[in-house]
């Protein structure tokens, strides 16, 4: 715009000069024409000697608007015969000044004048005609022209600006849309089932590279951010608030976090022995959502409201439990049968054969459907975040997806995932896989289990498996398969670590009839065959065989919470554990305390912490375990940085806690050597190892576990909203 104004300003004098020259030329021609025209009548007047009449004749002629004056000089010395308007400065003696080349302009009081001197012709005696034109019209025209030139340039500038703005707008929008589509892979990589037109295949590698770059940047930023966050309940709450706009989270698990049991006239609240509950309870306290679970306590129905809900924790309510009721047949088929006699041994390499019955499967399907209905009835929006737990609900993600297509479903599989050959044993392998693939995110503790799952899908389903992004697309829907190692709350509850270590040591020893200086090992598990309790006892026996100096000086206290006792395999296992303890105690108890104290009973978390704080070592010997939170709890309990952890190489925890003494529970000699090493380890070495392990558990606590999943869910929701918006824009 400014440039054009400058051009207009610079051009107008040039236009002025040019038009002036044209007008002068025109006036010269006009003057010649007038001279020729009046020549004859003038001649006649002169011949008739009517010199006086000539002036009048000239006055008549100058009636013409532009003709200003006419004069006649018979000789250069004589007077000028002229119209009234002839300027005084025009004299016959000075006519030569106006002859020849030049502009012949005269400035007068009336404005600019053009003076032309013409010889009046051969027939006249030496006479000369002076023809003067008024040039003020030239100035007027020039002003007008300048104005038009100016308007023209202004209009031109406006049009150019407008066109530029429109083009810029269109191309920016197009470019942006193109770029966004490119980054999403829509422009160049056609989305499955999308109406977006396919583009040139030669651009696809570029699109893929860009997508990958964006994903890497996203992941890098996130992991950088994650590592800078101190993960606490407040952090989690803030994430829910900012990233998920404070939406409620619905958790689904079989086991409920608080069980109401009838004890005579009283109702007692029990906390189950469950790693899952240990991990999720602090999350729910932080998130204030709804936890849907099987109401299994004898007084559970008495305490709920008309919607089967109860606010918990009882002393300081922070979230709701929504209880789902199961008939004894449903519980037998779904929980004891399909889940714990089928899927549990299928997924654990513990050499117990899985049992699959079609009646159990029917109950499993029906119970999953029952929970799906509960989820739908608890959902406050069309796109809730549903957090499904474990192998009890393999079909639930798909069932929820059918009812709430926009839900974000995070499923966490708390146990290992077997290799495809082992999984093939399940008669409903395809249904289980399809059910799980209803999830938006499917989490496992280790990358190894993620790999096993993806391999299994690849083997059994017609699905697209992207091993780079670890995404499975099945039936037009994608599931991200990710590793999220579970953990515990950090710091541990103040109440759990309030009692001094020295008091814990003396009280526990006193309680179990052990001398004050007695060495104590601790094991805390559900009484489950996957936990390797038999192998653990065998290791203690071997220790006493190989290092008899520990007889009477070392006792291993095993806390074993009764579990799934309706299943024959578990009854058999309990009998085996009890027999083994009796056998070893029979062999090595002389006058002193027994080498094994077996406590088959439920202990609350405070009592468990007291045992952890009193022990010299803790032995986790699982034959196969997704993670094992007992190992992390022991580490959390030891704020004195003492105590040795013996940890099975077949637990997920072994990958995170290499400073533990890592053992193969099937190798009794190796385990015995590790026990001996633990019992004789210097205080300094214990401290060095414990410090590193505590650092890891503090950093990778359960709030981070949940936070990472929720952050992934949040970015997934953002991405899919963006895609929906742009597809509705494209449509
Ligand atoms: O380890 C798998 C798991 O489901 C855990 O998540 C949980 O701690 C445990 O089993 C509980 O088992 P149950 O509820 O059958 O007693």
XYZ file of C-alpha atoms and ligand atoms in Angstrom:
747
model
C 0.000 0.000 0.000
C 2.733 2.476 1.004
C 4.808 1.471 -1.997
C 1.927 2.212 -4.309
C 1.326 5.604 -2.638
C 5.003 6.430 -3.163
C 4.771 5.389 -6.815
C 1.659 7.560 -7.269
C 3.484 10.507 -5.704
C 6.538 10.054 -7.917
C 4.557 9.556 -11.124
C 2.243 12.617 -10.943
C 4.880 15.318 -11.985
C 5.832 13.173 -14.962
C 2.207 12.935 -15.988
C 1.954 16.738 -15.544
C 4.872 17.457 -17.838
C 3.674 15.045 -20.431
C 0.121 16.443 -20.583
C 1.467 20.032 -20.665
C 3.576 19.187 -23.692
C 0.576 17.622 -25.411
C -1.590 20.691 -24.697
C 1.067 23.141 -25.999
C 1.353 21.134 -29.188
C -2.447 21.169 -29.537
C -2.569 24.910 -28.895
C 0.137 25.521 -31.532
C -1.903 23.601 -34.069
C -5.063 25.385 -32.977
C -3.332 28.763 -33.245
C -2.184 27.938 -36.793
C -5.737 26.924 -37.687
C -7.201 30.154 -36.272
C -4.561 32.192 -38.120
C -5.473 30.496 -41.397
C -9.179 30.892 -40.765
C -9.173 34.599 -40.013
C -6.624 35.405 -42.701
C -9.170 36.103 -45.403
C -11.652 38.303 -43.495
C -8.704 40.180 -41.989
C -7.284 40.796 -45.436
C -10.600 42.131 -46.596
C -10.841 44.527 -43.656
C -7.352 45.792 -44.274
C -8.005 46.216 -47.983
C -11.154 48.181 -47.199
C -9.099 50.319 -44.858
C -11.379 49.434 -42.003
C -8.639 49.132 -39.471
C -11.020 50.161 -36.688
C -13.357 47.325 -37.443
C -10.560 44.782 -36.974
C -10.599 45.160 -33.170
C -14.326 44.386 -33.077
C -13.761 41.443 -35.360
C -11.132 40.108 -32.973
C -13.452 40.681 -29.948
C -16.098 38.535 -31.619
C -13.651 35.742 -32.290
C -12.447 35.513 -28.688
C -15.957 34.540 -27.587
C -14.413 31.057 -27.846
C -13.877 29.841 -24.338
C -10.194 29.085 -24.675
C -9.133 31.896 -26.943
C -7.956 34.694 -24.703
C -6.797 37.423 -27.093
C -5.870 38.132 -30.739
C -3.694 40.934 -32.038
C -2.318 42.099 -35.364
C 0.942 43.922 -35.987
C 1.207 45.316 -39.489
C 4.857 46.211 -38.845
C 7.248 45.678 -35.971
C 7.293 49.362 -35.290
C 3.567 49.981 -35.501
C 0.819 49.723 -32.890
C -0.918 46.452 -32.299
C -4.536 46.142 -33.420
C -6.070 43.711 -30.956
C -9.013 42.473 -28.998
C -9.633 44.162 -25.664
C -8.065 41.371 -23.657
C -4.568 41.529 -25.183
C -2.052 41.826 -22.311
C -0.110 45.091 -22.254
C 3.187 43.254 -22.327
C 2.547 42.160 -25.927
C 4.103 44.723 -28.178
C 4.782 44.553 -31.932
C 8.402 45.441 -31.388
C 8.918 42.414 -29.152
C 7.091 39.750 -31.113
C 10.306 37.947 -32.053
C 10.514 36.755 -28.412
C 7.465 34.560 -29.000
C 8.627 33.123 -32.283
C 10.676 29.972 -32.878
C 10.823 26.813 -30.724
C 9.849 26.888 -27.018
C 6.830 26.635 -24.774
C 5.780 30.312 -25.213
C 4.091 30.538 -21.895
C 3.173 33.837 -20.319
C 2.171 34.244 -16.671
C -0.477 36.926 -16.316
C -2.902 38.070 -13.633
C -5.535 35.848 -15.236
C -3.360 32.790 -15.090
C -1.033 31.031 -17.558
C -1.369 32.029 -21.241
C -0.052 30.476 -24.437
C 1.297 32.970 -26.975
C 1.613 32.040 -30.652
C 2.887 34.439 -33.327
C 1.935 33.578 -36.891
C 2.851 35.332 -40.107
C -0.438 36.383 -41.582
C 0.455 35.153 -45.155
C 2.128 36.458 -48.358
C -0.809 38.580 -49.341
C -0.553 40.657 -46.231
C 2.122 43.210 -45.905
C 4.610 42.028 -43.331
C 1.760 41.576 -40.853
C 1.883 39.159 -37.894
C -0.940 37.671 -35.925
C -0.643 37.149 -32.176
C -2.959 34.420 -30.901
C -3.175 33.985 -27.180
C -4.890 31.036 -25.538
C -6.045 30.771 -21.917
C -4.154 27.858 -20.332
C -5.907 27.732 -16.977
C -7.867 24.735 -18.245
C -4.528 22.893 -18.480
C -3.912 23.446 -14.780
C -7.465 22.285 -14.010
C -7.031 19.220 -16.149
C -3.674 18.473 -14.589
C -5.164 18.653 -11.073
C -7.978 16.398 -12.144
C -5.579 13.938 -13.761
C -3.412 13.883 -10.649
C -6.471 13.142 -8.556
C -7.511 10.304 -10.847
C -3.986 8.869 -10.886
C -3.980 8.985 -7.113
C -7.406 7.318 -6.882
C -6.334 4.729 -9.392
C -3.258 3.770 -7.408
C -5.208 3.696 -4.175
C -7.850 1.439 -5.689
C -5.120 -0.725 -7.161
C -3.432 -0.970 -3.778
C -6.698 -1.920 -2.097
C -7.432 -4.610 -4.666
C -3.905 -6.034 -4.449
C -4.067 -6.066 -0.636
C -7.435 -7.769 -0.654
C -6.314 -10.406 -3.129
C -3.120 -10.970 -1.136
C -5.044 -11.414 2.114
C -7.500 -13.859 0.515
C -4.736 -15.898 -1.103
C -2.731 -15.935 2.129
C -5.782 -17.038 4.105
C -6.658 -19.803 1.718
C -3.158 -21.081 1.352
C -2.474 -20.877 5.129
C -5.618 -22.845 5.898
C -4.847 -25.334 3.201
C -1.272 -25.596 4.328
C -2.192 -25.974 7.957
C -4.853 -28.549 7.213
C -2.417 -30.351 4.954
C 0.279 -30.258 7.593
C -2.047 -31.462 10.324
C -3.325 -34.223 8.103
C 0.224 -35.100 7.211
C 1.254 -35.314 10.849
C -1.733 -37.458 11.619
C -0.960 -39.480 8.562
C -4.366 -38.734 7.084
C -3.175 -36.721 4.181
C -0.641 -39.185 2.979
C -1.532 -42.277 4.920
C -5.157 -43.056 4.544
C -6.872 -43.846 7.822
C -8.648 -47.159 7.894
C -12.288 -46.613 7.120
C -11.772 -42.899 6.582
C -13.274 -40.984 3.703
C -10.115 -38.952 3.229
C -8.858 -39.293 -0.310
C -5.656 -41.340 -0.670
C -2.583 -39.392 -1.734
C 0.524 -40.123 -3.652
C 2.255 -43.221 -2.337
C 5.641 -41.582 -2.809
C 4.903 -39.253 0.157
C 4.037 -42.031 2.553
C 7.546 -42.588 3.888
C 7.783 -38.838 4.631
C 4.459 -38.948 6.452
C 5.532 -41.960 8.466
C 8.824 -40.301 9.376
C 6.997 -37.156 10.456
C 4.496 -39.124 12.503
C 7.295 -41.051 14.161
C 9.179 -37.842 14.871
C 6.101 -36.283 16.478
C 5.510 -39.405 18.549
C 9.149 -39.518 19.640
C 9.049 -35.837 20.567
C 5.820 -36.401 22.476
C 7.302 -39.394 24.288
C 10.566 -37.582 24.970
C 8.817 -34.508 26.333
C 6.586 -36.692 28.428
C 9.358 -38.805 29.847
C 11.393 -35.677 30.547
C 8.395 -34.144 32.250
C 7.616 -37.352 34.094
C 11.093 -37.631 35.509
C 10.857 -34.047 36.730
C 7.605 -34.674 38.524
C 7.578 -35.753 42.138
C 4.748 -38.265 42.023
C 2.337 -37.851 44.913
C -1.435 -38.114 45.361
C -1.556 -34.358 44.748
C 0.308 -34.751 41.447
C -2.194 -37.361 40.369
C -5.125 -35.192 41.343
C -3.592 -32.299 39.427
C -3.164 -34.496 36.339
C -6.761 -35.606 36.491
C -7.806 -32.023 36.849
C -5.658 -30.472 34.141
C -5.239 -33.296 31.626
C -8.576 -34.991 32.052
C -10.591 -31.967 33.172
C -11.311 -33.574 36.532
C -13.321 -36.410 35.014
C -14.278 -39.258 37.272
C -12.405 -42.493 36.905
C -14.294 -45.775 37.138
C -12.197 -48.682 38.378
C -13.365 -52.271 37.942
C -11.822 -55.183 39.798
C -13.034 -58.455 41.208
C -11.600 -57.890 44.682
C -13.013 -54.982 46.668
C -10.718 -52.784 48.760
C -12.896 -52.948 51.915
C -14.803 -56.099 52.880
C -17.514 -55.904 55.538
C -17.610 -59.141 57.544
C -20.056 -60.205 60.231
C -18.299 -61.228 63.456
C -21.130 -62.268 65.776
C -23.083 -59.108 66.462
C -20.371 -56.825 65.107
C -19.482 -55.819 61.547
C -15.774 -55.769 60.920
C -14.038 -54.022 58.007
C -11.289 -56.132 56.432
C -8.561 -55.121 53.954
C -7.805 -58.033 51.583
C -4.324 -59.402 50.952
C -4.035 -58.222 47.375
C -1.283 -56.490 45.467
C -3.921 -55.002 43.225
C -5.746 -53.424 46.143
C -2.467 -52.240 47.673
C -1.685 -50.391 44.449
C -5.107 -49.032 43.557
C -6.372 -47.890 46.922
C -4.075 -44.849 47.193
C -4.930 -43.973 43.605
C -8.634 -43.969 44.319
C -8.131 -41.896 47.439
C -6.388 -39.369 45.210
C -8.887 -39.491 42.327
C -12.229 -39.782 44.155
C -13.863 -41.943 41.510
C -16.033 -45.047 41.711
C -14.653 -48.531 42.265
C -16.888 -51.328 41.020
C -16.124 -54.714 42.626
C -17.648 -57.969 43.702
C -19.337 -57.589 47.081
C -17.965 -60.709 48.744
C -18.208 -59.904 52.481
C -20.871 -61.469 54.699
C -22.093 -57.994 55.774
C -21.510 -56.185 52.478
C -25.212 -55.983 51.578
C -26.126 -54.574 54.980
C -23.959 -51.468 54.734
C -24.591 -50.269 51.142
C -27.181 -47.648 50.090
C -30.080 -48.333 47.709
C -27.700 -48.071 44.724
C -25.350 -50.650 46.243
C -22.801 -47.953 46.990
C -20.741 -47.191 50.063
C -18.265 -44.368 50.667
C -14.788 -45.435 51.820
C -12.299 -45.413 53.563
C -14.642 -45.754 56.527
C -12.734 -43.249 58.685
C -12.277 -40.607 55.943
C -14.493 -41.230 52.874
C -12.775 -40.249 49.625
C -14.408 -42.430 46.935
C -17.305 -44.833 46.357
C -17.392 -48.609 46.133
C -20.213 -49.871 43.930
C -20.792 -53.515 44.853
C -21.886 -56.120 42.306
C -23.590 -59.199 43.719
C -22.829 -62.678 42.419
C -24.733 -65.883 43.039
C -22.731 -68.882 44.386
C -22.983 -70.460 40.896
C -21.653 -67.309 39.232
C -18.788 -67.067 41.725
C -17.953 -70.728 41.291
C -17.883 -70.582 37.491
C -16.406 -67.135 36.898
C -14.006 -66.657 39.834
C -12.967 -70.101 41.049
C -13.440 -71.878 37.740
C -12.534 -69.932 34.634
C -10.405 -67.205 36.275
C -8.508 -69.196 38.893
C -8.469 -72.772 37.604
C -8.208 -71.770 33.951
C -6.553 -68.428 33.247
C -4.424 -68.212 36.411
C -2.395 -71.406 35.836
C -2.464 -70.732 32.067
C -0.610 -67.456 32.545
C 1.798 -68.584 35.275
C 4.542 -71.049 34.592
C 4.068 -72.907 37.879
C 3.494 -76.358 36.410
C -0.117 -76.586 37.454
C -2.400 -77.659 34.635
C -5.152 -75.223 33.677
C -8.682 -76.580 33.777
C -11.212 -75.174 31.341
C -14.914 -76.061 31.610
C -17.593 -74.729 29.271
C -19.983 -74.097 32.183
C -17.342 -71.944 33.845
C -16.912 -70.051 30.569
C -20.659 -69.336 30.407
C -20.582 -67.884 33.928
C -17.470 -65.909 33.073
C -19.237 -64.348 30.060
C -22.354 -63.571 32.104
C -20.459 -62.031 35.018
C -18.395 -59.890 32.645
C -21.710 -58.709 31.144
C -23.060 -57.939 34.605
C -20.026 -55.760 35.354
C -20.348 -54.053 31.936
C -23.902 -53.030 32.882
C -22.630 -51.701 36.203
C -20.021 -49.619 34.370
C -22.639 -48.163 32.034
C -24.917 -47.300 34.942
C -22.062 -45.638 36.869
C -20.813 -43.629 33.860
C -21.688 -39.968 34.191
C -20.654 -39.101 30.633
C -20.590 -40.804 27.224
C -16.814 -40.980 27.316
C -15.753 -42.009 30.816
C -12.322 -43.300 31.719
C -12.716 -46.915 32.759
C -9.822 -48.692 34.412
C -10.346 -52.469 34.132
C -8.239 -54.787 36.311
C -6.942 -58.204 35.610
C -7.763 -61.611 34.192
C -11.230 -61.735 35.760
C -12.430 -59.297 33.100
C -10.858 -60.240 29.784
C -14.199 -59.781 27.993
C -15.222 -56.584 29.745
C -13.330 -54.029 27.566
C -15.150 -55.156 24.414
C -18.510 -55.230 26.206
C -17.995 -51.686 27.527
C -16.862 -50.505 24.096
C -20.109 -51.801 22.556
C -22.168 -49.743 25.019
C -19.907 -46.698 25.328
C -17.978 -46.409 22.050
C -16.222 -43.199 23.130
C -15.027 -44.457 26.498
C -11.296 -44.517 27.180
C -10.705 -48.018 28.483
C -7.429 -48.782 30.219
C -6.988 -52.458 31.038
C -4.209 -53.653 33.276
C -3.280 -57.326 33.263
C -1.671 -57.885 36.662
C -0.293 -61.343 35.942
C 2.184 -62.572 33.317
C 1.100 -63.180 29.716
C 2.253 -66.562 28.362
C 3.821 -67.329 25.021
C 1.495 -68.169 22.072
C 2.011 -71.968 22.435
C 0.892 -71.926 26.066
C -1.992 -69.581 25.360
C -3.277 -71.910 22.631
C -4.419 -74.251 25.436
C -7.339 -71.888 26.178
C -10.398 -73.085 24.216
C -11.675 -69.485 24.005
C -8.380 -67.877 23.103
C -9.854 -65.756 20.295
C -12.720 -64.464 22.448
C -10.301 -63.547 25.241
C -8.023 -61.665 22.830
C -10.915 -59.892 21.088
C -12.337 -58.926 24.478
C -9.059 -57.371 25.619
C -8.672 -55.544 22.317
C -11.755 -53.505 23.196
C -9.297 -51.526 25.384
C -7.750 -48.238 24.353
C -4.628 -49.087 26.349
C -3.619 -52.550 27.527
C -0.910 -52.585 30.191
C 1.491 -55.247 31.452
C 4.251 -55.044 34.052
C 7.102 -55.947 31.703
C 8.039 -55.533 28.056
C 8.436 -59.297 27.884
C 4.733 -59.768 28.619
C 3.817 -57.058 26.086
C 5.838 -58.974 23.486
C 4.125 -62.252 24.389
C 0.714 -60.648 24.030
C 1.472 -59.091 20.653
C 2.927 -62.396 19.420
C -0.220 -64.183 20.576
C -2.490 -61.735 18.738
C -0.347 -62.115 15.652
C -0.748 -65.876 15.846
C -4.499 -66.097 16.499
C -6.271 -63.047 15.121
C -6.651 -61.266 11.792
C -5.281 -58.083 13.277
C -2.760 -55.456 12.198
C 0.199 -55.480 14.561
C 2.535 -52.496 14.496
C 5.631 -53.566 16.386
C 7.197 -50.154 16.210
C 4.442 -48.317 18.063
C 3.240 -51.486 19.808
C -0.298 -50.976 18.608
C -2.779 -53.648 17.594
C -5.632 -52.705 15.253
C -8.513 -55.123 15.298
C -12.011 -54.556 13.908
C -11.097 -50.958 13.004
C -10.128 -50.079 16.568
C -6.596 -49.643 17.897
C -5.188 -50.747 21.221
C -1.853 -49.474 22.524
C 0.036 -52.276 24.301
C 2.306 -50.709 26.901
C 4.568 -51.562 29.825
C 3.612 -49.953 33.136
C 5.476 -51.543 36.062
C 3.187 -51.333 39.076
C 4.432 -50.110 42.423
C 3.355 -49.019 45.886
C 2.530 -45.701 47.536
C 5.559 -43.614 48.484
C 6.194 -42.554 51.142
C 4.451 -45.386 53.005
C 1.665 -44.427 55.378
C 3.104 -42.719 58.451
C 1.207 -45.101 60.711
C 2.910 -48.115 59.120
C 6.432 -46.891 59.923
C 5.749 -45.085 63.181
C 7.001 -47.850 65.482
C 10.773 -47.776 66.032
C 12.769 -50.507 64.303
C 14.256 -51.628 67.619
C 10.771 -51.973 69.134
C 9.582 -53.928 66.089
C 12.578 -56.268 66.418
C 12.027 -56.955 70.083
C 8.204 -57.158 69.915
C 8.122 -59.591 67.001
C 10.755 -61.805 68.568
C 8.928 -61.791 71.842
C 5.609 -62.561 70.111
C 7.112 -65.593 68.406
C 9.145 -66.815 71.376
C 12.504 -65.955 69.842
C 15.567 -64.598 71.683
C 16.413 -60.911 71.105
C 19.602 -61.609 69.076
C 17.881 -64.280 66.973
C 18.146 -63.840 63.181
C 14.748 -63.609 61.494
C 13.738 -64.020 57.854
C 10.264 -63.015 56.649
C 7.954 -64.120 53.839
C 4.513 -62.560 53.237
C 2.266 -64.053 50.591
C -1.163 -65.293 49.722
C -1.047 -69.060 50.146
C -0.697 -69.552 46.412
C 1.334 -72.204 44.588
C 2.861 -69.536 42.311
C 4.578 -67.891 45.286
C 7.147 -70.690 45.690
C 6.610 -71.152 49.440
C 7.513 -74.826 49.242
C 10.724 -73.927 47.396
C 11.453 -71.258 50.033
C 11.165 -73.793 52.839
C 13.357 -76.166 50.897
C 16.007 -73.415 50.704
C 15.834 -72.915 54.499
C 16.254 -76.666 54.950
C 19.241 -76.646 52.619
C 20.777 -73.710 54.488
C 20.604 -75.651 57.718
C 22.069 -78.696 55.997
C 24.940 -76.745 54.479
C 25.475 -74.252 57.307
C 24.408 -76.003 60.531
C 25.715 -73.054 62.577
C 22.326 -71.405 61.831
C 20.349 -74.154 63.543
C 18.718 -72.588 66.591
C 20.003 -69.132 65.576
C 17.781 -68.413 62.546
C 14.016 -68.647 62.066
C 12.025 -68.002 58.948
C 8.538 -66.568 59.671
C 6.088 -67.176 56.855
C 2.858 -65.193 56.858
C 0.476 -66.924 54.437
C -2.926 -65.354 53.833
C -5.503 -68.020 52.992
C -6.732 -67.609 49.432
C -9.030 -69.363 46.912
C -9.447 -72.182 49.377
C -12.465 -73.497 47.461
C -10.062 -74.762 44.790
C -8.624 -78.251 45.252
C -5.183 -77.268 44.028
C -4.999 -74.599 46.751
C -6.163 -77.036 49.452
C -3.500 -79.453 48.305
C -0.912 -76.694 48.272
C -1.769 -75.562 51.830
C -1.413 -79.128 53.058
C 1.937 -79.410 51.329
C 3.221 -76.163 52.866
C 2.101 -77.157 56.342
C 3.672 -80.599 55.974
C 6.939 -79.151 54.757
C 7.155 -76.758 57.710
C 6.435 -79.585 60.137
C 9.028 -81.793 58.453
C 11.801 -79.157 58.563
C 10.983 -78.126 62.112
C 11.072 -81.821 63.082
C 14.500 -82.165 61.524
C 16.161 -79.077 62.971
C 14.435 -78.070 66.171
C 16.629 -79.229 69.038
C 16.245 -77.293 72.259
C 16.040 -73.866 70.592
C 13.421 -72.133 68.514
C 12.072 -73.777 65.308
C 13.610 -72.862 61.945
C 10.132 -72.171 60.463
C 7.139 -70.348 61.917
C 4.140 -70.691 59.626
C 1.221 -68.318 60.181
C -1.681 -69.225 57.909
C -3.878 -66.272 58.747
C -4.744 -62.784 57.582
C -2.549 -59.907 58.840
C -3.364 -56.255 58.278
C -0.843 -54.010 56.590
C 0.363 -52.459 59.845
C 1.193 -55.858 61.317
C 2.928 -56.838 58.068
C 5.044 -53.675 58.202
C 6.032 -54.483 61.767
C 7.290 -57.879 60.624
C 9.183 -56.294 57.729
C 10.846 -53.827 60.122
C 11.826 -56.558 62.529
C 13.454 -58.910 60.005
C 17.055 -59.386 58.947
C 15.992 -60.543 55.526
C 12.925 -60.944 53.337
C 12.610 -63.824 50.893
C 10.375 -63.509 47.769
C 10.652 -66.782 45.837
C 7.734 -66.651 43.354
C 7.911 -69.258 40.604
C 6.328 -66.704 38.289
C 4.947 -63.285 39.189
C 3.843 -60.269 37.156
C 5.549 -57.853 39.539
C 5.346 -58.820 43.284
C 4.701 -55.855 45.507
C 5.867 -57.613 48.698
C 9.448 -56.973 47.563
C 8.733 -53.246 47.206
C 6.828 -53.113 50.506
C 9.802 -54.606 52.342
C 12.084 -51.965 50.839
C 9.597 -49.210 51.742
C 9.381 -50.443 55.336
C 13.149 -50.241 55.886
C 13.764 -46.552 56.544
C 16.778 -47.709 58.625
C 18.389 -48.826 55.303
C 19.027 -52.275 56.747
C 17.765 -55.721 55.830
C 18.474 -57.929 52.827
C 16.021 -58.771 50.048
C 16.233 -62.168 48.315
C 14.220 -61.973 45.123
C 13.204 -64.574 42.558
C 14.456 -63.951 39.069
C 10.952 -64.852 37.824
C 9.272 -61.769 39.255
C 8.752 -58.507 37.394
C 10.304 -56.788 40.434
C 13.675 -58.472 39.752
C 14.049 -56.248 36.674
C 13.645 -53.137 38.775
C 15.560 -54.150 41.910
C 18.864 -55.676 40.782
C 20.451 -54.739 44.119
C 18.429 -57.522 45.733
C 20.068 -60.953 45.909
C 18.486 -62.387 42.759
C 17.877 -66.128 42.944
C 16.369 -69.021 41.043
C 13.801 -70.487 43.475
C 14.132 -73.916 41.852
C 17.831 -73.979 42.795
C 17.806 -74.820 46.541
C 21.606 -74.677 46.864
C 21.797 -71.250 45.301
C 18.949 -70.002 47.517
C 20.635 -71.459 50.612
C 23.869 -69.675 49.689
C 21.914 -66.424 49.241
C 20.294 -66.905 52.660
C 23.719 -67.391 54.207
C 25.063 -64.346 52.373
C 22.105 -62.290 53.558
C 22.559 -63.336 57.158
C 26.236 -62.429 57.113
C 26.112 -59.291 54.982
C 27.849 -56.256 56.474
C 25.764 -53.310 57.620
C 27.460 -51.108 55.035
C 26.598 -53.397 52.122
C 23.027 -53.713 53.339
C 22.823 -49.925 53.435
C 24.309 -49.491 49.962
C 21.882 -51.961 48.401
C 18.850 -50.773 50.342
C 19.511 -47.116 49.542
C 19.503 -47.816 45.803
C 16.345 -49.896 46.014
C 14.535 -47.303 48.110
C 15.514 -44.622 45.602
C 13.936 -46.610 42.809
C 10.691 -47.380 44.638
C 10.407 -43.742 45.738
C 10.836 -42.522 42.180
C 8.742 -45.151 40.435
C 5.886 -45.246 42.882
C 2.275 -46.216 42.280
C 1.221 -42.630 41.588
C 3.620 -42.614 38.688
C 2.237 -45.976 37.494
C -1.315 -44.617 37.421
C -0.212 -41.154 36.315
C 1.566 -42.512 33.248
C -1.489 -44.490 32.188
C -3.783 -41.538 32.745
C -1.414 -39.209 30.873
C -1.359 -41.637 27.958
C -5.141 -41.860 28.095
C -5.371 -38.056 28.145
C -3.184 -37.614 25.066
C -5.106 -40.402 23.328
C -8.378 -38.568 24.048
C -6.917 -35.272 22.792
C -5.688 -36.926 19.586
C -8.973 -38.656 18.845
C -10.949 -35.431 19.478
C -8.666 -33.642 17.026
C -9.101 -36.362 14.409
C -12.887 -36.357 14.876
C -12.947 -32.581 14.504
C -10.874 -32.592 11.341
C -12.831 -35.519 9.821
C -16.119 -33.705 10.450
C -14.457 -30.646 8.841
C -13.447 -32.750 5.813
C -16.849 -34.358 5.447
O -1.693 -61.241 41.339
C -2.888 -61.246 40.645
C -3.998 -60.818 41.510
O -5.206 -60.595 40.877
C -3.555 -59.566 42.147
O -3.819 -58.530 41.306
C -4.170 -59.657 43.456
O -3.318 -59.130 44.370
C -4.353 -61.123 43.719
O -4.277 -61.755 42.507
C -5.617 -61.347 44.493
O -6.159 -62.567 44.336
P -7.591 -62.903 44.921
O -8.408 -61.664 44.725
O -8.074 -64.023 44.102
O -7.424 -63.251 46.350
